[in-house]
Amino acid sequence: MTQHAKSWTLKPGAMTLADLRAVWAAPAKLILAAEAYPVIEASAAAVQAIVAKGDAAYGINTGFGLLAKTRIPDEKLEQLQRNLILSHSVGTGELLSDAVVRLIMLMKIGSLARGFSGVRPLIVDTLIALYNAGIMPAIPAKGSVGASGDLAPLSHMTLAMLGVGDVRVNGELMPAPEALAQAGIAPVVLAAKEGLALINGTQVSNALALHGLFMAERLLEAAMVTGALSLDAAKGSDSPFDARVHAVRGQPGQILAAQMYRQLVAHSAIRASHLEGDERVQDPYSLRCQPQVMGACLDLIGNVGRTLLIEANAVTDNPLIFQDGPNGQAEIVSGGNFHAEPVAFAADTLALAISEIGALAERRIALLIDATLSGLPPFLVRDPGVNSGFMIAHVTAAALASENKSLAHPASVDSLPTSANQEDHVSMATFAGRRLDDMAHNTAVIVGIELLAAAQGIDFHRPLKTSPHLEHVHHQLRQKVPFFDADRFFAPDIEAAKQMVLHGELSSTCKNLFAPLYA
């Protein structure tokens, strides 16, 4: 995908994670590369040839699932596709966010445009028109088991193309016919195979997992910053970050994480103040083993990103149209690319990283409020007893860390057969991806509380300063949240810190430091 001043040229099969991050973060006009149209047209012509020939072909002139043996007359093929969308639009729950819906639509456009799905250019162009008009189909979050595609949520996406149901425009719900009329977009009438091509696929599961991935990246950056800040607040040692320690183990994420920690704490006057005469021999693991834990999370997040990028560029509907059949004729082949097991596994492992980032941060908060470990005032407040300080903020962090442990249970190990046992093993990838948002918000709160606690600790060491990087973060926080000199209404402070974590503000001025995460 090539960017041109707030527009994107999509080359099917060639999207990068940077492209997907940009689409997730903000809308931009989408243009499909011209070379995609001939292959789309050829695929659609192949479907029409199959219809004209009269041979039975799944999803083209047959029923679906266990009804695949039911032959559908040619005059009812359009009705078959429309009925498919209406009957499969059975989602429930909260609507998916615009950021996730943009990813769904982008990946569905990219998949159909690769020319293996048998849809007309009109279908792809209508999806692009909706996307560019900012018309986001109202897609309920629940109702997919992540095999035979994300049938229910993708049916809700397709409803908007038919001018049925609701859509969201600029954050407001409105009827689809009204939104399409305002944008000058004509509702489509689906031809043979097109409804099935639109709703078969892993785009919803993958979009949810990508959303979790991009959130995890921000959490990783923020927690490395707050972890370094906690190190200085507790007057910990930077010796465990020595490059030689990590080189002899050889784990790439660990080596990279240690390098980042060294840069984050470099030139700290607080560290310099206790290089001599410090009786402590070793810091607790939550300080000392940060490169090992966060490095493992870094490697895991990188592996997940590679899997989800492959899936973002994939063709995952069924059946597929291949132009290299016998005697040079197009051939329709039924398979199972709609089974989202790779996405489910990726989302499940990503859940481990999100949970561990929060769990380690919670342990550092516990360390900072414990005067026997940190050397700071009990609960990080003057006049403890009269003031409770960070006592219950830590309880909140502990509650959320514990909740994440339950949410981290793998979804992919579960399977309930559907469609009268025709679809007898499913991935549960949609839930695997969906629960990552809750987990990421939990971890963002934990890291936000650590930011508040570590900054409080730094203030108790004044006039000594921490490193230039960390002083800037401390200054950013103090623009929004003052020093905690006595008990006050604490929830707004935590929310402000959480938003700083979610919006990437802790790493905004040292992006070069974190650039290797995205290499």
Short mmCIF file of C-alpha atoms in Angstrom, two decimals:
data_model
loop_
_atom_site.label_atom_id
_atom_site.label_comp_id
_atom_site.label_asym_id
_atom_site.label_seq_id
_atom_site.Cartn_x
_atom_site.Cartn_y
_atom_site.Cartn_z
CA MET A 1 0.00 0.00 0.00
CA THR A 2 1.38 3.39 -0.99
CA GLN A 3 0.47 6.59 0.85
CA HIS A 4 -0.31 9.77 -1.10
CA ALA A 5 -1.27 12.76 1.07
CA LYS A 6 -4.02 11.15 3.13
CA SER A 7 -4.84 8.56 0.49
CA TRP A 8 -3.77 4.96 0.14
CA THR A 9 -3.19 2.89 -2.97
CA LEU A 10 -3.89 -0.71 -2.08
CA LYS A 11 -1.95 -3.40 -3.90
CA PRO A 12 -3.70 -6.64 -2.96
CA GLY A 13 -1.45 -9.05 -1.08
CA ALA A 14 1.20 -6.41 -0.36
CA MET A 15 0.00 -4.64 2.80
CA THR A 16 2.51 -4.05 5.61
CA LEU A 17 1.97 -3.77 9.36
CA ALA A 18 2.78 -0.08 9.06
CA ASP A 19 -0.09 0.26 6.57
CA LEU A 20 -2.48 -1.55 8.91
CA ARG A 21 -1.38 0.54 11.90
CA ALA A 22 -2.06 3.72 9.95
CA VAL A 23 -5.55 2.58 8.89
CA TRP A 24 -6.29 1.54 12.49
CA ALA A 25 -5.18 4.93 13.80
CA ALA A 26 -7.01 7.21 11.35
CA PRO A 27 -9.17 7.10 8.21
CA ALA A 28 -7.69 7.95 4.82
CA LYS A 29 -8.96 7.70 1.25
CA LEU A 30 -8.45 4.26 -0.28
CA ILE A 31 -7.57 3.70 -3.94
CA LEU A 32 -7.32 0.21 -5.41
CA ALA A 33 -4.35 -0.34 -7.71
CA ALA A 34 -5.50 -0.43 -11.35
CA GLU A 35 -3.80 -3.75 -12.04
CA ALA A 36 -6.21 -5.47 -9.63
CA TYR A 37 -9.26 -4.98 -11.84
CA PRO A 38 -8.45 -7.43 -14.68
CA VAL A 39 -8.02 -10.34 -12.26
CA ILE A 40 -11.24 -9.43 -10.43
CA GLU A 41 -13.10 -9.35 -13.75
CA ALA A 42 -11.63 -12.67 -14.86
CA SER A 43 -12.69 -14.33 -11.60
CA ALA A 44 -16.24 -12.98 -11.90
CA ALA A 45 -16.43 -14.17 -15.52
CA ALA A 46 -15.39 -17.65 -14.39
CA VAL A 47 -18.33 -17.80 -11.98
CA GLN A 48 -20.74 -16.74 -14.69
CA ALA A 49 -19.34 -19.43 -16.97
CA ILE A 50 -19.92 -22.05 -14.28
CA VAL A 51 -23.52 -20.86 -13.87
CA ALA A 52 -24.07 -20.96 -17.61
CA LYS A 53 -22.63 -24.47 -17.85
CA GLY A 54 -25.09 -25.69 -15.23
CA ASP A 55 -22.75 -27.88 -13.16
CA ALA A 56 -23.38 -27.91 -9.41
CA ALA A 57 -20.85 -25.75 -7.56
CA TYR A 58 -20.95 -25.12 -3.81
CA GLY A 59 -22.10 -21.65 -2.86
CA ILE A 60 -22.79 -20.70 -6.44
CA ASN A 61 -25.88 -22.73 -7.24
CA THR A 62 -26.24 -24.84 -4.09
CA GLY A 63 -27.29 -24.24 -0.51
CA PHE A 64 -24.78 -23.70 2.25
CA GLY A 65 -23.24 -25.83 4.97
CA LEU A 66 -25.25 -29.02 5.47
CA LEU A 67 -27.58 -27.81 2.68
CA ALA A 68 -24.77 -27.99 0.11
CA LYS A 69 -26.51 -30.86 -1.71
CA THR A 70 -29.59 -28.70 -2.35
CA ARG A 71 -29.50 -27.40 -5.94
CA ILE A 72 -30.77 -23.85 -6.48
CA PRO A 73 -32.44 -22.86 -9.81
CA ASP A 74 -30.70 -20.09 -11.76
CA GLU A 75 -33.63 -17.71 -11.37
CA LYS A 76 -33.22 -17.86 -7.58
CA LEU A 77 -29.46 -17.31 -7.34
CA GLU A 78 -29.75 -13.60 -6.51
CA GLN A 79 -32.39 -14.38 -3.89
CA LEU A 80 -30.09 -17.12 -2.52
CA GLN A 81 -27.28 -14.63 -1.93
CA ARG A 82 -29.54 -11.99 -0.36
CA ASN A 83 -31.21 -14.56 1.88
CA LEU A 84 -27.76 -15.74 2.95
CA ILE A 85 -26.86 -12.27 4.23
CA LEU A 86 -30.19 -11.66 5.95
CA SER A 87 -30.29 -15.04 7.68
CA HIS A 88 -26.66 -14.86 8.79
CA SER A 89 -26.95 -11.36 10.29
CA VAL A 90 -27.48 -12.67 13.81
CA GLY A 91 -24.76 -10.84 15.77
CA THR A 92 -25.27 -9.45 19.24
CA GLY A 93 -23.48 -7.30 21.77
CA GLU A 94 -21.76 -3.94 21.52
CA LEU A 95 -20.80 -2.62 18.09
CA LEU A 96 -17.20 -2.94 16.97
CA SER A 97 -15.25 0.33 16.97
CA ASP A 98 -14.66 2.31 13.79
CA ALA A 99 -10.94 1.48 13.99
CA VAL A 100 -11.68 -2.25 13.93
CA VAL A 101 -14.35 -1.90 11.21
CA ARG A 102 -11.90 0.02 9.00
CA LEU A 103 -9.46 -2.89 9.29
CA ILE A 104 -12.21 -5.40 8.50
CA MET A 105 -13.29 -3.53 5.37
CA LEU A 106 -9.72 -2.94 4.21
CA MET A 107 -8.77 -6.60 4.55
CA LYS A 108 -11.98 -7.79 2.88
CA ILE A 109 -11.34 -5.42 -0.04
CA GLY A 110 -7.77 -6.68 -0.30
CA SER A 111 -8.84 -10.32 -0.19
CA LEU A 112 -11.59 -10.01 -2.81
CA ALA A 113 -9.31 -7.94 -5.05
CA ARG A 114 -6.80 -10.77 -5.35
CA GLY A 115 -9.14 -12.38 -7.87
CA PHE A 116 -9.88 -15.78 -6.34
CA SER A 117 -13.36 -15.04 -4.99
CA GLY A 118 -15.52 -14.64 -8.09
CA VAL A 119 -17.05 -11.25 -7.27
CA ARG A 120 -17.63 -8.45 -9.75
CA PRO A 121 -15.60 -5.22 -9.58
CA LEU A 122 -18.87 -3.54 -8.51
CA ILE A 123 -18.70 -5.36 -5.16
CA VAL A 124 -15.14 -4.24 -4.43
CA ASP A 125 -15.87 -0.70 -5.60
CA THR A 126 -18.96 -0.45 -3.38
CA LEU A 127 -16.95 -1.51 -0.33
CA ILE A 128 -14.31 1.08 -1.21
CA ALA A 129 -16.99 3.75 -1.64
CA LEU A 130 -18.42 2.99 1.81
CA TYR A 131 -14.94 3.06 3.33
CA ASN A 132 -14.03 6.37 1.70
CA ALA A 133 -17.37 7.95 2.67
CA GLY A 134 -16.74 7.05 6.30
CA ILE A 135 -19.82 4.81 6.36
CA MET A 136 -18.97 2.17 8.93
CA PRO A 137 -21.32 -0.84 8.98
CA ALA A 138 -22.78 -1.49 12.43
CA ILE A 139 -21.20 -4.82 13.34
CA PRO A 140 -22.10 -6.48 16.67
CA ALA A 141 -19.06 -7.90 18.42
CA LYS A 142 -20.46 -11.31 19.35
CA GLY A 143 -21.73 -14.23 17.32
CA SER A 144 -18.79 -15.79 15.49
CA VAL A 145 -16.89 -18.99 16.31
CA GLY A 146 -14.09 -18.18 13.86
CA ALA A 147 -14.66 -20.99 11.37
CA SER A 148 -16.60 -21.10 8.16
CA GLY A 149 -15.43 -17.53 8.40
CA ASP A 150 -16.72 -14.75 10.62
CA LEU A 151 -20.15 -15.34 9.13
CA ALA A 152 -22.39 -13.25 11.39
CA PRO A 153 -20.22 -10.12 11.73
CA LEU A 154 -19.29 -10.10 8.04
CA SER A 155 -22.99 -10.46 7.19
CA HIS A 156 -23.65 -7.29 9.19
CA MET A 157 -20.89 -5.61 7.18
CA THR A 158 -22.55 -6.76 3.95
CA LEU A 159 -25.99 -5.52 5.05
CA ALA A 160 -24.73 -1.96 4.62
CA MET A 161 -23.89 -2.68 0.97
CA LEU A 162 -27.48 -3.87 0.47
CA GLY A 163 -28.89 -0.75 2.11
CA VAL A 164 -30.25 -2.71 5.07
CA GLY A 165 -29.84 -2.09 8.79
CA ASP A 166 -27.78 0.61 10.46
CA VAL A 167 -24.39 2.18 9.89
CA ARG A 168 -22.25 4.63 11.82
CA VAL A 169 -21.16 7.94 10.31
CA ASN A 170 -18.96 10.29 12.33
CA GLY A 171 -19.74 8.22 15.39
CA GLU A 172 -23.53 8.49 14.98
CA LEU A 173 -25.88 5.62 14.11
CA MET A 174 -28.19 6.12 11.13
CA PRO A 175 -30.17 3.89 8.75
CA ALA A 176 -28.05 2.44 5.96
CA PRO A 177 -30.40 3.59 3.13
CA GLU A 178 -30.14 7.18 4.35
CA ALA A 179 -26.34 7.08 4.63
CA LEU A 180 -25.92 5.51 1.19
CA ALA A 181 -28.27 8.04 -0.38
CA GLN A 182 -26.38 10.97 1.17
CA ALA A 183 -23.09 9.58 -0.18
CA GLY A 184 -24.54 8.82 -3.62
CA ILE A 185 -23.85 5.09 -3.30
CA ALA A 186 -26.35 2.68 -4.87
CA PRO A 187 -27.21 -0.47 -2.88
CA VAL A 188 -25.95 -3.60 -4.60
CA VAL A 189 -27.87 -6.65 -5.79
CA LEU A 190 -25.66 -9.66 -5.13
CA ALA A 191 -24.93 -12.06 -7.98
CA ALA A 192 -23.99 -15.74 -7.73
CA LYS A 193 -21.24 -16.48 -5.19
CA GLU A 194 -20.90 -12.84 -4.04
CA GLY A 195 -22.71 -13.06 -0.70
CA LEU A 196 -20.72 -16.13 0.29
CA ALA A 197 -17.45 -14.48 -0.77
CA LEU A 198 -18.24 -11.46 1.39
CA ILE A 199 -19.06 -13.38 4.58
CA ASN A 200 -16.60 -16.26 4.38
CA GLY A 201 -13.25 -15.16 5.74
CA THR A 202 -11.26 -14.35 8.85
CA GLN A 203 -11.24 -10.57 8.52
CA VAL A 204 -13.17 -9.87 11.75
CA SER A 205 -11.09 -12.21 13.88
CA ASN A 206 -7.93 -10.80 12.34
CA ALA A 207 -9.00 -7.17 12.76
CA LEU A 208 -9.74 -7.77 16.45
CA ALA A 209 -6.38 -9.46 16.89
CA LEU A 210 -4.60 -6.63 15.04
CA HIS A 211 -6.32 -4.13 17.32
CA GLY A 212 -4.96 -6.11 20.26
CA LEU A 213 -1.52 -6.20 18.66
CA PHE A 214 -1.34 -2.45 18.18
CA MET A 215 -2.56 -1.88 21.73
CA ALA A 216 0.06 -4.34 23.00
CA GLU A 217 2.80 -2.43 21.19
CA ARG A 218 1.81 0.77 22.99
CA LEU A 219 1.63 -1.07 26.31
CA LEU A 220 5.08 -2.55 25.79
CA GLU A 221 6.60 0.86 25.09
CA ALA A 222 4.83 2.51 28.01
CA ALA A 223 5.68 -0.25 30.50
CA MET A 224 9.35 -0.11 29.55
CA VAL A 225 9.31 3.61 30.29
CA THR A 226 7.46 3.23 33.60
CA GLY A 227 9.66 0.28 34.54
CA ALA A 228 12.76 2.40 34.00
CA LEU A 229 11.16 5.21 36.02
CA SER A 230 10.39 2.77 38.85
CA LEU A 231 13.99 1.58 38.79
CA ASP A 232 15.20 5.09 39.55
CA ALA A 233 12.40 5.77 42.03
CA ALA A 234 13.50 2.69 44.00
CA LYS A 235 17.20 3.56 43.54
CA GLY A 236 17.71 0.29 41.71
CA SER A 237 20.77 -0.77 39.77
CA ASP A 238 21.25 -0.60 36.02
CA SER A 239 23.98 -3.26 36.16
CA PRO A 240 21.50 -6.03 35.20
CA PHE A 241 21.09 -4.25 31.85
CA ASP A 242 24.77 -4.79 30.96
CA ALA A 243 24.91 -5.92 27.33
CA ARG A 244 27.27 -8.80 28.16
CA VAL A 245 24.68 -10.42 30.45
CA HIS A 246 22.15 -10.64 27.62
CA ALA A 247 24.59 -11.51 24.86
CA VAL A 248 25.59 -14.76 26.55
CA ARG A 249 21.95 -15.86 26.66
CA GLY A 250 21.29 -14.85 23.07
CA GLN A 251 17.53 -14.21 23.16
CA PRO A 252 17.01 -11.39 20.62
CA GLY A 253 14.10 -9.66 22.37
CA GLN A 254 15.96 -9.68 25.67
CA ILE A 255 19.08 -8.20 24.08
CA LEU A 256 17.02 -5.45 22.45
CA ALA A 257 15.03 -4.73 25.61
CA ALA A 258 18.21 -4.40 27.69
CA GLN A 259 19.56 -1.92 25.14
CA MET A 260 16.39 0.16 25.45
CA TYR A 261 16.54 0.15 29.24
CA ARG A 262 20.16 1.29 29.15
CA GLN A 263 19.17 4.20 26.94
CA LEU A 264 16.13 5.08 29.06
CA VAL A 265 18.11 5.39 32.30
CA ALA A 266 21.34 6.83 30.84
CA HIS A 267 22.75 9.92 32.62
CA SER A 268 20.49 9.69 35.67
CA ALA A 269 21.74 11.73 38.61
CA ILE A 270 19.68 9.53 40.92
CA ARG A 271 21.59 6.47 39.72
CA ALA A 272 24.90 8.28 40.08
CA SER A 273 24.04 9.20 43.67
CA HIS A 274 24.12 5.58 44.90
CA LEU A 275 26.84 3.99 42.81
CA GLU A 276 29.02 3.95 45.95
CA GLY A 277 28.02 2.74 49.39
CA ASP A 278 24.75 1.02 48.45
CA GLU A 279 24.44 -2.05 50.70
CA ARG A 280 21.93 -3.80 48.44
CA VAL A 281 23.45 -6.57 46.33
CA GLN A 282 20.52 -7.38 44.03
CA ASP A 283 17.16 -5.80 43.20
CA PRO A 284 13.86 -7.73 43.24
CA TYR A 285 13.03 -9.51 39.98
CA SER A 286 10.42 -6.94 38.93
CA LEU A 287 13.29 -4.45 38.51
CA ARG A 288 16.23 -6.72 37.73
CA CYS A 289 14.57 -9.10 35.26
CA GLN A 290 12.78 -6.52 33.13
CA PRO A 291 14.84 -7.28 29.99
CA GLN A 292 14.13 -10.98 30.36
CA VAL A 293 10.36 -10.61 30.80
CA MET A 294 9.75 -7.68 28.50
CA GLY A 295 12.15 -9.09 25.93
CA ALA A 296 10.14 -12.30 25.84
CA CYS A 297 6.97 -10.23 25.39
CA LEU A 298 8.70 -8.30 22.62
CA ASP A 299 9.60 -11.49 20.75
CA LEU A 300 6.09 -12.87 21.19
CA ILE A 301 4.47 -9.66 19.91
CA GLY A 302 6.78 -9.74 16.90
CA ASN A 303 5.82 -13.33 16.10
CA VAL A 304 2.13 -12.49 16.40
CA GLY A 305 2.59 -9.54 14.06
CA ARG A 306 4.08 -11.78 11.39
CA THR A 307 1.18 -14.24 11.57
CA LEU A 308 -1.50 -11.54 11.49
CA LEU A 309 0.16 -9.74 8.57
CA ILE A 310 0.12 -12.94 6.51
CA GLU A 311 -3.56 -13.33 7.35
CA ALA A 312 -4.30 -9.68 6.49
CA ASN A 313 -3.06 -10.30 2.95
CA ALA A 314 -4.66 -13.73 2.61
CA VAL A 315 -7.61 -15.06 0.65
CA THR A 316 -9.77 -16.84 3.20
CA ASP A 317 -13.22 -17.34 1.65
CA ASN A 318 -14.60 -20.54 0.15
CA PRO A 319 -14.90 -21.88 -2.48
CA LEU A 320 -12.06 -20.36 -4.49
CA ILE A 321 -11.77 -19.77 -8.22
CA PHE A 322 -8.50 -20.78 -9.89
CA GLN A 323 -7.74 -19.96 -13.51
CA ASP A 324 -5.22 -22.78 -13.95
CA GLY A 325 -7.61 -25.73 -14.04
CA PRO A 326 -7.58 -28.61 -16.57
CA ASN A 327 -7.34 -27.55 -20.21
CA GLY A 328 -6.80 -23.97 -19.09
CA GLN A 329 -10.33 -23.72 -17.77
CA ALA A 330 -11.27 -22.01 -14.51
CA GLU A 331 -11.79 -24.43 -11.63
CA ILE A 332 -13.77 -23.96 -8.43
CA VAL A 333 -12.17 -25.61 -5.41
CA SER A 334 -13.72 -26.03 -1.97
CA GLY A 335 -11.31 -25.75 0.96
CA GLY A 336 -11.10 -24.44 4.48
CA ASN A 337 -9.11 -21.19 4.52
CA PHE A 338 -11.93 -19.65 6.55
CA HIS A 339 -10.79 -21.65 9.60
CA ALA A 340 -9.09 -19.02 11.78
CA GLU A 341 -6.85 -21.30 13.86
CA PRO A 342 -3.68 -19.28 13.04
CA VAL A 343 -5.42 -16.12 14.27
CA ALA A 344 -6.75 -17.86 17.38
CA PHE A 345 -3.29 -19.10 18.35
CA ALA A 346 -1.80 -15.66 17.66
CA ALA A 347 -4.45 -13.91 19.77
CA ASP A 348 -4.05 -16.40 22.60
CA THR A 349 -0.30 -15.89 22.78
CA LEU A 350 -0.75 -12.13 22.53
CA ALA A 351 -3.02 -12.36 25.57
CA LEU A 352 -0.08 -13.83 27.50
CA ALA A 353 2.11 -10.85 26.66
CA ILE A 354 -0.55 -8.28 27.58
CA SER A 355 -1.17 -10.08 30.86
CA GLU A 356 2.53 -10.33 31.73
CA ILE A 357 3.22 -6.67 30.94
CA GLY A 358 0.55 -5.76 33.48
CA ALA A 359 1.59 -8.40 36.00
CA LEU A 360 5.19 -7.16 36.11
CA ALA A 361 4.06 -3.54 36.42
CA GLU A 362 1.77 -4.47 39.31
CA ARG A 363 4.72 -6.01 41.15
CA ARG A 364 6.72 -2.82 40.75
CA ILE A 365 3.84 -0.76 42.18
CA ALA A 366 3.79 -3.14 45.17
CA LEU A 367 7.54 -2.63 45.57
CA LEU A 368 7.30 1.17 45.46
CA ILE A 369 4.61 1.43 48.15
CA ASP A 370 6.54 -0.92 50.46
CA ALA A 371 8.93 1.30 52.42
CA THR A 372 11.07 -1.69 53.46
CA LEU A 373 11.90 -2.40 49.79
CA SER A 374 11.80 1.03 48.15
CA GLY A 375 13.24 3.28 50.86
CA LEU A 376 10.42 5.69 50.05
CA PRO A 377 7.67 6.90 52.42
CA PRO A 378 5.03 4.22 53.10
CA PHE A 379 2.41 4.22 50.34
CA LEU A 380 4.30 7.07 48.66
CA VAL A 381 2.73 9.87 50.68
CA ARG A 382 3.78 12.20 53.45
CA ASP A 383 2.10 11.74 56.82
CA PRO A 384 1.01 8.13 56.21
CA GLY A 385 -1.81 7.07 58.43
CA VAL A 386 -3.67 10.32 58.00
CA ASN A 387 -3.14 9.74 54.29
CA SER A 388 -3.59 6.36 52.59
CA GLY A 389 -1.66 7.47 49.52
CA PHE A 390 -1.26 4.76 46.87
CA MET A 391 -2.55 1.93 49.08
CA ILE A 392 -5.83 1.33 47.25
CA ALA A 393 -4.53 2.37 43.83
CA HIS A 394 -2.33 -0.69 44.17
CA VAL A 395 -5.40 -2.78 45.03
CA THR A 396 -6.96 -1.65 41.75
CA ALA A 397 -3.82 -2.69 39.88
CA ALA A 398 -3.86 -6.07 41.64
CA ALA A 399 -7.54 -6.60 40.78
CA LEU A 400 -6.94 -5.90 37.10
CA ALA A 401 -3.80 -8.04 36.95
CA SER A 402 -5.78 -10.92 38.45
CA GLU A 403 -8.65 -10.38 35.99
CA ASN A 404 -6.18 -10.54 33.10
CA LYS A 405 -4.94 -13.91 34.32
CA SER A 406 -8.44 -15.32 33.84
CA LEU A 407 -8.89 -13.61 30.48
CA ALA A 408 -5.54 -15.01 29.30
CA HIS A 409 -6.93 -18.56 29.35
CA PRO A 410 -6.63 -19.74 25.72
CA ALA A 411 -9.79 -19.50 23.67
CA SER A 412 -8.42 -21.74 20.92
CA VAL A 413 -8.62 -24.90 23.05
CA ASP A 414 -12.40 -24.67 23.01
CA SER A 415 -14.60 -25.81 20.15
CA LEU A 416 -18.35 -26.33 19.78
CA PRO A 417 -19.58 -28.02 16.58
CA THR A 418 -22.05 -25.99 14.51
CA SER A 419 -24.23 -26.38 11.41
CA ALA A 420 -25.55 -29.81 12.39
CA ASN A 421 -21.98 -31.11 12.83
CA GLN A 422 -20.90 -30.18 9.30
CA GLU A 423 -18.66 -27.54 10.87
CA ASP A 424 -17.42 -29.84 13.60
CA HIS A 425 -14.27 -28.02 14.75
CA VAL A 426 -14.04 -24.26 15.10
CA SER A 427 -11.28 -21.88 16.22
CA MET A 428 -13.02 -19.41 18.58
CA ALA A 429 -10.64 -16.84 17.09
CA THR A 430 -13.18 -14.03 17.20
CA PHE A 431 -13.48 -14.18 20.98
CA ALA A 432 -9.73 -14.78 21.23
CA GLY A 433 -9.20 -11.44 19.50
CA ARG A 434 -12.12 -9.59 21.07
CA ARG A 435 -11.05 -10.15 24.69
CA LEU A 436 -7.67 -8.49 23.99
CA ASP A 437 -9.26 -5.05 24.16
CA ASP A 438 -10.48 -5.60 27.72
CA MET A 439 -7.09 -6.98 28.68
CA ALA A 440 -5.25 -4.05 27.09
CA HIS A 441 -7.39 -1.52 28.94
CA ASN A 442 -6.75 -3.37 32.21
CA THR A 443 -3.02 -3.29 31.60
CA ALA A 444 -3.14 0.37 30.57
CA VAL A 445 -4.62 1.20 33.97
CA ILE A 446 -1.93 -0.82 35.76
CA VAL A 447 0.87 0.86 33.82
CA GLY A 448 -0.81 4.24 34.38
CA ILE A 449 -0.83 3.64 38.14
CA GLU A 450 2.84 2.67 37.95
CA LEU A 451 3.54 5.92 36.11
CA LEU A 452 1.90 7.87 38.94
CA ALA A 453 3.71 5.88 41.63
CA ALA A 454 7.13 6.04 39.98
CA ALA A 455 6.82 9.78 39.32
CA GLN A 456 5.87 10.23 42.98
CA GLY A 457 9.02 8.36 43.96
CA ILE A 458 11.16 10.53 41.69
CA ASP A 459 9.72 13.64 43.37
CA PHE A 460 10.85 12.35 46.76
CA HIS A 461 14.45 12.29 45.45
CA ARG A 462 14.51 15.97 44.47
CA PRO A 463 16.63 17.93 43.77
CA LEU A 464 18.26 14.92 42.08
CA LYS A 465 17.03 14.27 38.56
CA THR A 466 16.43 11.07 36.69
CA SER A 467 17.59 10.61 33.07
CA PRO A 468 16.72 13.16 30.36
CA HIS A 469 14.23 10.74 28.74
CA LEU A 470 12.49 10.04 32.02
CA GLU A 471 12.53 13.66 33.17
CA HIS A 472 10.56 14.53 30.05
CA VAL A 473 7.98 11.83 30.83
CA HIS A 474 7.78 13.09 34.40
CA HIS A 475 7.22 16.64 33.13
CA GLN A 476 4.46 15.46 30.76
CA LEU A 477 2.65 13.76 33.61
CA ARG A 478 2.95 16.75 35.93
CA GLN A 479 1.29 18.93 33.30
CA LYS A 480 -1.83 16.82 33.88
CA VAL A 481 -1.47 15.38 37.37
CA PRO A 482 0.12 17.28 40.28
CA PHE A 483 2.28 15.76 43.01
CA PHE A 484 0.22 13.67 45.45
CA ASP A 485 0.87 15.71 48.61
CA ALA A 486 -2.24 14.51 50.47
CA ASP A 487 -5.22 12.24 49.84
CA ARG A 488 -7.56 13.49 47.12
CA PHE A 489 -10.07 12.11 44.61
CA PHE A 490 -7.67 9.71 42.90
CA ALA A 491 -9.68 8.17 40.01
CA PRO A 492 -9.26 11.17 37.64
CA ASP A 493 -5.46 11.00 38.08
CA ILE A 494 -5.49 7.31 37.17
CA GLU A 495 -7.66 7.96 34.13
CA ALA A 496 -5.32 10.72 32.94
CA ALA A 497 -2.32 8.41 33.29
CA LYS A 498 -4.16 5.58 31.53
CA GLN A 499 -4.91 7.83 28.56
CA MET A 500 -1.25 8.80 28.33
CA VAL A 501 -0.41 5.10 28.08
CA LEU A 502 -3.10 4.36 25.47
CA HIS A 503 -2.18 7.33 23.29
CA GLY A 504 1.53 6.54 23.25
CA GLU A 505 2.52 9.72 25.06
CA LEU A 506 5.20 8.09 27.21
CA SER A 507 7.29 7.26 24.15
CA SER A 508 6.25 10.13 21.89
CA THR A 509 9.53 12.06 22.22
CA CYS A 510 11.85 9.05 21.97
CA LYS A 511 10.36 7.18 19.02
CA ASN A 512 13.84 6.51 17.63
CA LEU A 513 14.61 4.53 20.77
CA PHE A 514 11.63 2.25 20.16
CA ALA A 515 11.98 2.08 16.37
CA PRO A 516 13.72 -1.34 16.54
CA LEU A 517 10.44 -2.80 17.85
CA TYR A 518 8.97 -2.32 14.39
CA ALA A 519 11.97 -3.34 12.27
#
